[in-house]
Amino acid sequence: MPAKYHIHVRRVPPRFSPLAKNTIIDWGEGCLRCARCVKEQCPVDAYRKRGFDPSQFVDTIDEMCRDCYRCVQGCPRELIYKANNPQYRQLGDEYWTPEILAATWYQAETGKIPVSGAGYGGPFAGPGFDSIWTDMSEIVRPTRDGIHGREYISTSIDLGRKPMFLTFDEQGELAWSVPPLLELPLPILLGQPSLGANPRGMQEIMVQAAQNLGTLAILARDRLVPVPAEALGQIMPSYSTGALNLDDPLLSQIRALEILDHPGVLEQVEALKKRYPEVIVSIKVPGDEKVVDRVAELTAAGMEIIHIFAGEEARGLGEFQDLHLKDLIRRCHLRLVEDQLRDTVTLLVSGGIALAEHVAKAIICGADGIIADLPLLLALECHLCRQCTKGGKCPVDIDQITVKRGAQRLVNLMGAWNNQLLEILGAMGMREVRRLRGEVGRAMFLEDLEKEIFAPLFAQREGELKREPT
Amino acid sequence: MAKPKKVIALPTTAPGQPWEPVHTPGRFRNTLSKYRVYRNESRCIKCGKCVELCPYGVFSKAGTYLRRPQSYLCLGFACQKKPFHCVANCPAQALKVSLHPVYNTLGDCRWNGDLLLSTWWQAEWGNLPYTDLEYRTGASGGGFDRLRFLFPPRRGGKKISHQDISLEVDINRRGDGRPQIRVSVPWYGGGMSFGSVSINTILSRAQAAKTFNTLVSTGEGGYPEELYPFDDHIVTQVATGLFGVREDTLQRVRMIEFKYAQGAKPGLGGHLLGDKVTPAVARMRESVTGSALFSPFPFHSVYSVEDHKKHIDWMKEINPKALVAVKVSTPTDVDMVAVGSYYAGAHVVQLDGSYGGTGAAPDIAKKNIAMPVEYAIPKVHQFLRSEGIREEVTLVASGGIRSAFDVAKAIALGADLVQIGTADLVALECLRCHNCESGRGCARGIATTDPELVDLMTINYGAARICNLYHAWSWQLKEILRLLGLRSIRELVGRTDLMVHLDYFEREVDDDIRQRG
C-alpha cells in the first residue's frame, strides 16, 4: 500500500476578526450597575475578554459570543440585545453567501471540518448542488472509523489519456509507448482566481501550496512569476489562444499545461506533442451551448484532459447560462459514455466550486477532478467586496499576506475539503474517489425524488380541483 | 451562577388521569419574544391605565410599582385594532410596541423564531399561543414545511369530540407472542445519551414519558441508575460503541433499540468530545475522563443482513420480553433496508432524518448525506405495503419532527408513530445555538454535563415543561383528527390524500386549527 496521503494542517490565525452573523447591542444608558451583572456570568467570558479591533472598528465580543442569550435574558433592565449584523449580511453575493465565506475562513484558519451540534438547520433543498444528496450505506461494506479510520480511502486521481487496452508486438513487448499519466493525491487543482488585489502574490502562494499538497497550480503563462526549479513540476501553465510558443524553455520543465480551446488547437497539440511527448495537455473549453459536442470531438481526437469552465456562480456560458454546472458535467459525461470514450479522457471542471461538498457532487455528476479558484482567494480572508476590480484598496490587505502564511491557509482549506470528501466517501462505503466518478446511483437528485415520491402523491390529478380548502 | 427559578412542585397525576397543564415559566428573567413593549420611564405617569386595559397581562403592578412589561404576552401589531390597545390609550404616550430586534436572530430555517417561540409558549402554558406566532411549520421551504392539511368543509351530523378520539398506538405488530406495548400518544423520546445531555434532561424526559404513557430512548451512553424507576418507559439503545451496554441494561426494558446509523451523521461514527466526558460520564461508559469517545461506524460485527439477524436474535435471547427496534438512516435503498430489518425480526423500523441530534456532526454530513426523511417515509411505507408486510412492521419517523403538525404529517405520509428529541429540548428552552457539542456544552444547562451548568435546571421544571408541550400536542393532534373526521390516529396512517403539497397545489391553504376550535 502506498504511504497514506496526509495534508498537514496548522492553525493560521486570521489577520482580521471574522465578522459574526449576529451582534450584541449593549445599551449603557439606564444600567443599574448590578453587583452581580449578567456580563460577569457569561459562560464563555466574552465580556471580560472582549476587545476592540481598531483596524476594522469592530468589537471582538461578537466572534466570542456563542449565542446562548443568557445576558439578553438576564439583564434586569433588558439593556442587552442581539441583532443581525448588517456587515455580515453584506458579505459576498447571492451565490457566494456570507455562510460560504465564513465557513471558508474557518477552514483556512483551522484546517478542520466545520462541526456543530443540534442537527441541520438549513433549507430543505436549493438550486444547483443543493438539490443533490449523497448516499450512505447502513451495513454491507468494509468497516471504517470516521476520518480517523484504519482503512485507507484513496482520493487520488489520474490526469491524462488512458488507453482502453494494450497492444503487444510479436515479441510480447508493448507495441507503443504508453501515454504519460500524472497522479494527483487529491482530486482538486488550484486555479487562479479571476480577481484579487495581488495576483502575483497569489501565484507564489498557489505554487507553494501546490507543492505542499502535491497537486497542480494552474497559472497564466503570460503573467507567470518566477517559479523555483523544484516547484516547476507543480505548475500547469495556461496559454491563451495563439500564445503557445514551442521554443518556450518552460515547456521542457513542466509536466502538464493548459491551452484555451480554439479551432486550430488539435494541430497545435500535435506539434507540441512531437517535441514534448511527456507533457500532458489540457484543453480549456467554455461551458457554453457547444460544449457537449466539442468535448466529444476533442476526446475522439485523442485529447488527454478537457477542462470545462463555467461561470463564477456555477452557471454555463452563452446560451447555457441557465444551466447549472452539475447538468453541464452530466451532459458531457453521458455523451462520452455513449461514445464509449469516457474512460479515455480526464474531465476537469471549474466555476462556482465553493464548498467541499461541491467537489464530491461534481465528481458524482461525472468530473474526474475539480479546479478550485475563488475559494483560494477567500482563504486569504477576502470579503469578495470586489474593490480590487474597480481599482480600490483591498480592505483586508491581501497584498500584505506573506507567501508562507497564505500557502498554509490554502493547505488548511484543502485539508479540510479533503477530509470532508473522505467523510462522504466513507459514508458511502467507497474506498476510492476514482470510483465515485459518474456514480449518480450513489446520489439522490431532488427532481428524481419529487418525481418518484411526491408527485404521484400530490400532483393534481383530473378532477382534483374539486378539493376545496375550507 | 444564577440560581434556578423557583421550583415548581410536580403535581402527582393519578394513574390514568390526563395531565393538566401547570404554568411553568422560563428559567430566565426576560422571556424572549417577537414583539417588544417599551415603556419610556421618563414619560410614564404611573397611572396604571395599561394594567387595567391589557387583558393579556403584559402589564402588572406590585403596590404602586409598575413591573416591567412582559413583552412575550403581547398580541403585537394585531392589537392596534383593539379598543384596549395600550399604545393608543396611554395618556402620556409612554408606550411603544415594535418588533423585537432579537426576534430576527432567533433560530434557523428548520426551527425558526416563530416555531421556537411558540414551542416555548406551549411548554410554559400547555396550549397554543394566541399571538400571530406560526406554531405548525418552520421556514425550510420544503418537506413538512410545504405540506398542509386540507380539512374538509364542515358538515352537520358528524360530531366527534376529543374524548372519542384515540391517540394510542400498539408497537408490537408482529404477533410473535412478545408482549404488546401500547403507547398513549403517537410519539416517544428519541435517544439522547447521558453525556450528550444532562441527567436532569434525561429524567425530565423520562418523567414526561411516564406521565403520558410513552417511551424514551437512552441513546448510546449507558443506563443511569436514576432511570431504574422508569424502566417500563425506557428504550435502551445498543449502538456501535456499545457504551454502557450490559446484559442487565438490556433486561430491564420493554424495548431495545439497535442503532445502525444516525440521521445527523449517516454513515459516520459518533463523537463525544473530551470536554463532555466528565467522571460520571466516564464511569457510565466505562471509559477515561476527558478522553474523547468515538462510536465507530458501522457495527464491526455486522457485515450482512444475516449478521444483523444474529444480533437481533441475540438481543431477543437476552431479553425474551423485549421488542426490538432498528434505527437506520435514509440511503437510496432505505426501502430494502427496512424490509431486511423486518425479515431479521425487528418489530420497529425507525427512519432517522438529518435534522435532529445533539451531538457533534460535520455540517457537510447533516446537509448532504442521505435523503430528507419526508421522502423516506412514503418510500418505505409503500414498499412495505407492496411486499405485503406493512401490517406487521411499526414504522417510526424521527430526525426533524418539530411540532404536532409534523407528527401528523409524518403519520399521514406513512409512519405509525414518531420519535422526538429536539422538540423536548426546545421545551426546556433550547434555542438551537448549535453549540451543544463544544467546550462545557450547552450554556443553558440542557445538553451539558458540566456540574455548574447542569444545576441551571431542575427535574420538576423540565418534566412540567415537556408535559405541557405534550399536552398541547395531544390537543392539536386530536383537533386535527376531529377536523378530518377521524376517530383514531391509526386511521391517519398513510393518508396522503388528506394533505396537499404547496408545490403542487395552487390555491391558498390555511390549516390553522385555532380559529376553528
mmCIF file of C-alpha atoms in Angstrom, chain A residues 230-436:
data_model
loop_
_atom_site.group_PDB
_atom_site.id
_atom_site.type_symbol
_atom_site.label_atom_id
_atom_site.label_comp_id
_atom_site.label_asym_id
_atom_site.label_seq_id
_atom_site.Cartn_x
_atom_site.Cartn_y
_atom_site.Cartn_z
ATOM 1 C CA GLU A 230 11.868 22.395 -7.663
ATOM 2 C CA ALA A 231 8.304 23.683 -7.981
ATOM 3 C CA LEU A 232 8.070 23.587 -11.775
ATOM 4 C CA GLY A 233 6.563 20.120 -11.658
ATOM 5 C CA GLN A 234 3.644 21.504 -9.670
ATOM 6 C CA ILE A 235 2.581 24.181 -12.092
ATOM 7 C CA MET A 236 0.331 23.892 -15.096
ATOM 8 C CA PRO A 237 0.895 26.983 -17.245
ATOM 9 C CA SER A 238 -2.188 28.167 -19.034
ATOM 10 C CA TYR A 239 -1.887 29.528 -22.557
ATOM 11 C CA SER A 240 -4.456 31.701 -24.212
ATOM 12 C CA THR A 241 -5.249 31.261 -27.899
ATOM 13 C CA GLY A 242 -2.162 31.529 -30.075
ATOM 14 C CA ALA A 243 0.188 32.287 -27.182
ATOM 15 C CA LEU A 244 1.907 28.909 -27.183
ATOM 16 C CA ASN A 245 5.484 29.254 -28.403
ATOM 17 C CA LEU A 246 7.148 25.877 -28.823
ATOM 18 C CA ASP A 247 10.515 27.408 -28.043
ATOM 19 C CA ASP A 248 9.347 28.433 -24.593
ATOM 20 C CA PRO A 249 12.067 26.976 -22.296
ATOM 21 C CA LEU A 250 9.410 26.297 -19.673
ATOM 22 C CA LEU A 251 7.922 23.519 -21.799
ATOM 23 C CA SER A 252 10.788 21.150 -21.124
ATOM 24 C CA GLN A 253 10.494 21.595 -17.370
ATOM 25 C CA ILE A 254 6.796 21.077 -16.709
ATOM 26 C CA ARG A 255 4.584 18.016 -16.571
ATOM 27 C CA ALA A 256 1.324 19.495 -17.796
ATOM 28 C CA LEU A 257 -0.061 22.583 -19.457
ATOM 29 C CA GLU A 258 -3.354 24.030 -20.480
ATOM 30 C CA ILE A 259 -4.417 25.601 -23.780
ATOM 31 C CA LEU A 260 -7.570 27.592 -24.307
ATOM 32 C CA ASP A 261 -9.644 25.873 -26.963
ATOM 33 C CA HIS A 262 -9.554 27.342 -30.473
ATOM 34 C CA PRO A 263 -10.158 25.970 -33.981
ATOM 35 C CA GLY A 264 -6.504 25.081 -34.571
ATOM 36 C CA VAL A 265 -5.910 23.513 -31.203
ATOM 37 C CA LEU A 266 -5.541 19.919 -32.429
ATOM 38 C CA GLU A 267 -2.691 20.820 -34.790
ATOM 39 C CA GLN A 268 -1.080 22.845 -32.053
ATOM 40 C CA VAL A 269 -1.218 19.915 -29.646
ATOM 41 C CA GLU A 270 0.194 17.595 -32.301
ATOM 42 C CA ALA A 271 3.160 19.885 -32.859
ATOM 43 C CA LEU A 272 3.666 20.239 -29.135
ATOM 44 C CA LYS A 273 3.488 16.503 -28.500
ATOM 45 C CA LYS A 274 6.073 15.894 -31.203
ATOM 46 C CA ARG A 275 8.619 17.948 -29.331
ATOM 47 C CA TYR A 276 7.474 17.297 -25.765
ATOM 48 C CA PRO A 277 5.778 13.904 -25.691
ATOM 49 C CA GLU A 278 5.843 13.729 -21.894
ATOM 50 C CA VAL A 279 3.874 16.926 -21.337
ATOM 51 C CA ILE A 280 0.200 16.306 -20.648
ATOM 52 C CA VAL A 281 -2.120 18.758 -22.359
ATOM 53 C CA SER A 282 -5.392 20.031 -21.057
ATOM 54 C CA ILE A 283 -7.806 21.828 -23.372
ATOM 55 C CA LYS A 284 -9.817 24.532 -21.663
ATOM 56 C CA VAL A 285 -13.303 24.562 -23.136
ATOM 57 C CA PRO A 286 -16.013 27.100 -22.279
ATOM 58 C CA GLY A 287 -19.178 25.558 -20.850
ATOM 59 C CA ASP A 288 -21.445 27.067 -23.491
ATOM 60 C CA GLU A 289 -24.031 25.546 -25.830
ATOM 61 C CA LYS A 290 -21.297 23.914 -27.939
ATOM 62 C CA VAL A 291 -19.528 22.237 -25.048
ATOM 63 C CA VAL A 292 -21.028 18.750 -25.315
ATOM 64 C CA ASP A 293 -20.157 18.328 -28.987
ATOM 65 C CA ARG A 294 -16.786 19.920 -28.519
ATOM 66 C CA VAL A 295 -15.850 17.669 -25.625
ATOM 67 C CA ALA A 296 -16.877 14.629 -27.670
ATOM 68 C CA GLU A 297 -14.910 15.878 -30.633
ATOM 69 C CA LEU A 298 -11.751 16.596 -28.657
ATOM 70 C CA THR A 299 -11.966 13.261 -26.883
ATOM 71 C CA ALA A 300 -12.405 11.413 -30.157
ATOM 72 C CA ALA A 301 -9.338 13.243 -31.448
ATOM 73 C CA GLY A 302 -7.326 11.775 -28.589
ATOM 74 C CA MET A 303 -7.004 14.707 -26.206
ATOM 75 C CA GLU A 304 -5.780 13.903 -22.705
ATOM 76 C CA ILE A 305 -7.550 16.336 -20.407
ATOM 77 C CA ILE A 306 -10.523 18.584 -21.004
ATOM 78 C CA HIS A 307 -11.148 21.403 -18.609
ATOM 79 C CA ILE A 308 -14.738 22.641 -18.797
ATOM 80 C CA PHE A 309 -15.135 26.051 -17.245
ATOM 81 C CA ALA A 310 -18.402 27.576 -16.128
ATOM 82 C CA GLY A 311 -19.234 30.993 -14.726
ATOM 83 C CA GLU A 312 -18.313 32.140 -11.267
ATOM 84 C CA GLU A 313 -21.744 31.145 -9.991
ATOM 85 C CA ALA A 314 -21.630 27.600 -11.380
ATOM 86 C CA ARG A 315 -23.710 28.527 -14.409
ATOM 87 C CA GLY A 316 -22.944 27.689 -18.008
ATOM 88 C CA LEU A 317 -21.854 30.284 -20.537
ATOM 89 C CA GLY A 318 -23.530 31.726 -23.626
ATOM 90 C CA GLU A 319 -26.876 30.079 -24.311
ATOM 91 C CA PHE A 320 -26.203 27.703 -21.440
ATOM 92 C CA GLN A 321 -26.227 30.476 -18.876
ATOM 93 C CA ASP A 322 -29.255 28.983 -17.143
ATOM 94 C CA LEU A 323 -27.745 25.534 -16.979
ATOM 95 C CA HIS A 324 -26.061 24.598 -13.739
ATOM 96 C CA LEU A 325 -22.552 23.215 -13.750
ATOM 97 C CA LYS A 326 -23.850 19.878 -12.443
ATOM 98 C CA ASP A 327 -26.034 19.451 -15.521
ATOM 99 C CA LEU A 328 -23.266 20.652 -17.778
ATOM 100 C CA ILE A 329 -20.994 17.961 -16.365
ATOM 101 C CA ARG A 330 -23.680 15.295 -16.585
ATOM 102 C CA ARG A 331 -24.358 16.054 -20.233
ATOM 103 C CA CYS A 332 -20.691 15.939 -21.212
ATOM 104 C CA HIS A 333 -20.075 12.827 -19.153
ATOM 105 C CA LEU A 334 -23.078 10.989 -20.586
ATOM 106 C CA ARG A 335 -22.153 11.915 -24.118
ATOM 107 C CA LEU A 336 -18.702 10.421 -23.627
ATOM 108 C CA VAL A 337 -20.267 7.321 -22.096
ATOM 109 C CA GLU A 338 -22.498 6.989 -25.164
ATOM 110 C CA ASP A 339 -19.488 7.427 -27.408
ATOM 111 C CA GLN A 340 -17.738 4.731 -25.356
ATOM 112 C CA LEU A 341 -14.837 7.068 -24.791
ATOM 113 C CA ARG A 342 -15.423 8.219 -21.239
ATOM 114 C CA ASP A 343 -12.562 6.312 -19.688
ATOM 115 C CA THR A 344 -10.006 7.572 -22.167
ATOM 116 C CA VAL A 345 -10.083 11.194 -21.140
ATOM 117 C CA THR A 346 -9.811 13.212 -17.931
ATOM 118 C CA LEU A 347 -12.541 15.772 -17.304
ATOM 119 C CA LEU A 348 -11.764 18.684 -15.039
ATOM 120 C CA VAL A 349 -14.323 21.350 -14.189
ATOM 121 C CA SER A 350 -14.209 24.809 -12.714
ATOM 122 C CA GLY A 351 -16.535 27.669 -11.912
ATOM 123 C CA GLY A 352 -18.563 28.046 -8.746
ATOM 124 C CA ILE A 353 -16.975 25.207 -6.797
ATOM 125 C CA ALA A 354 -17.352 26.799 -3.391
ATOM 126 C CA LEU A 355 -17.627 24.086 -0.776
ATOM 127 C CA ALA A 356 -16.174 20.649 -0.125
ATOM 128 C CA GLU A 357 -19.495 19.012 -0.957
ATOM 129 C CA HIS A 358 -19.339 20.554 -4.427
ATOM 130 C CA VAL A 359 -16.182 18.553 -5.088
ATOM 131 C CA ALA A 360 -17.926 15.280 -4.319
ATOM 132 C CA LYS A 361 -21.065 16.245 -6.194
ATOM 133 C CA ALA A 362 -19.211 17.442 -9.308
ATOM 134 C CA ILE A 363 -17.410 14.107 -9.346
ATOM 135 C CA ILE A 364 -20.673 12.202 -8.903
ATOM 136 C CA CYS A 365 -22.017 14.100 -11.909
ATOM 137 C CA GLY A 366 -19.110 12.882 -13.997
ATOM 138 C CA ALA A 367 -15.993 15.004 -13.473
ATOM 139 C CA ASP A 368 -12.685 13.372 -12.641
ATOM 140 C CA GLY A 369 -11.470 16.331 -10.684
ATOM 141 C CA ILE A 370 -12.244 19.955 -9.980
ATOM 142 C CA ILE A 371 -10.383 23.205 -10.049
ATOM 143 C CA ALA A 372 -10.817 25.476 -7.049
ATOM 144 C CA ASP A 373 -10.293 29.140 -7.797
ATOM 145 C CA LEU A 374 -12.268 31.759 -5.874
ATOM 146 C CA PRO A 375 -12.168 29.783 -2.599
ATOM 147 C CA LEU A 376 -8.402 30.205 -2.675
ATOM 148 C CA LEU A 377 -8.866 33.935 -2.538
ATOM 149 C CA LEU A 378 -11.459 33.583 0.204
ATOM 150 C CA ALA A 379 -8.962 31.520 2.171
ATOM 151 C CA LEU A 380 -6.833 34.654 2.359
ATOM 152 C CA GLU A 381 -9.729 36.410 4.150
ATOM 153 C CA CYS A 382 -11.126 38.061 1.019
ATOM 154 C CA HIS A 383 -14.597 39.532 1.642
ATOM 155 C CA LEU A 384 -15.462 39.421 -2.056
ATOM 156 C CA CYS A 385 -16.136 43.152 -1.975
ATOM 157 C CA ARG A 386 -14.634 43.348 -5.483
ATOM 158 C CA GLN A 387 -12.960 46.664 -4.729
ATOM 159 C CA CYS A 388 -9.837 45.352 -6.454
ATOM 160 C CA THR A 389 -11.713 45.062 -9.760
ATOM 161 C CA LYS A 390 -12.568 48.757 -9.530
ATOM 162 C CA GLY A 391 -9.092 49.880 -8.620
ATOM 163 C CA GLY A 392 -9.977 50.307 -4.964
ATOM 164 C CA LYS A 393 -7.935 49.376 -1.935
ATOM 165 C CA CYS A 394 -8.284 45.868 -0.560
ATOM 166 C CA PRO A 395 -9.918 46.183 2.868
ATOM 167 C CA VAL A 396 -8.178 43.065 4.130
ATOM 168 C CA ASP A 397 -4.762 43.901 2.653
ATOM 169 C CA ILE A 398 -4.354 40.715 0.682
ATOM 170 C CA ASP A 399 -1.194 42.203 -0.760
ATOM 171 C CA GLN A 400 0.326 42.190 2.739
ATOM 172 C CA ILE A 401 -0.020 38.479 3.359
ATOM 173 C CA THR A 402 3.237 36.507 3.309
ATOM 174 C CA VAL A 403 3.659 33.568 0.960
ATOM 175 C CA LYS A 404 4.211 31.147 3.815
ATOM 176 C CA ARG A 405 1.130 32.214 5.698
ATOM 177 C CA GLY A 406 -1.035 32.342 2.621
ATOM 178 C CA ALA A 407 0.123 28.948 1.402
ATOM 179 C CA GLN A 408 -0.614 27.383 4.771
ATOM 180 C CA ARG A 409 -4.141 28.802 4.719
ATOM 181 C CA LEU A 410 -4.660 27.260 1.292
ATOM 182 C CA VAL A 411 -3.278 23.965 2.547
ATOM 183 C CA ASN A 412 -5.616 24.167 5.543
ATOM 184 C CA LEU A 413 -8.629 24.730 3.326
ATOM 185 C CA MET A 414 -7.709 21.852 1.058
ATOM 186 C CA GLY A 415 -7.010 19.665 4.078
ATOM 187 C CA ALA A 416 -10.478 20.344 5.414
ATOM 188 C CA TRP A 417 -12.026 19.775 1.987
ATOM 189 C CA ASN A 418 -10.214 16.512 1.532
ATOM 190 C CA ASN A 419 -11.297 15.268 4.942
ATOM 191 C CA GLN A 420 -14.882 16.139 4.097
ATOM 192 C CA LEU A 421 -14.544 14.228 0.860
ATOM 193 C CA LEU A 422 -13.353 11.284 2.937
ATOM 194 C CA GLU A 423 -16.441 11.604 5.126
ATOM 195 C CA ILE A 424 -18.708 11.448 2.103
ATOM 196 C CA LEU A 425 -16.835 8.538 0.568
ATOM 197 C CA GLY A 426 -16.720 6.735 3.874
ATOM 198 C CA ALA A 427 -20.436 7.132 4.438
ATOM 199 C CA MET A 428 -20.997 5.504 1.061
ATOM 200 C CA GLY A 429 -18.571 2.748 1.831
ATOM 201 C CA MET A 430 -16.289 3.728 -1.025
ATOM 202 C CA ARG A 431 -12.577 3.473 -0.842
ATOM 203 C CA GLU A 432 -11.574 5.380 -3.934
ATOM 204 C CA VAL A 433 -12.645 8.695 -5.296
ATOM 205 C CA ARG A 434 -11.993 7.345 -8.805
ATOM 206 C CA ARG A 435 -14.962 5.049 -8.329
ATOM 207 C CA LEU A 436 -17.213 7.924 -7.411
#
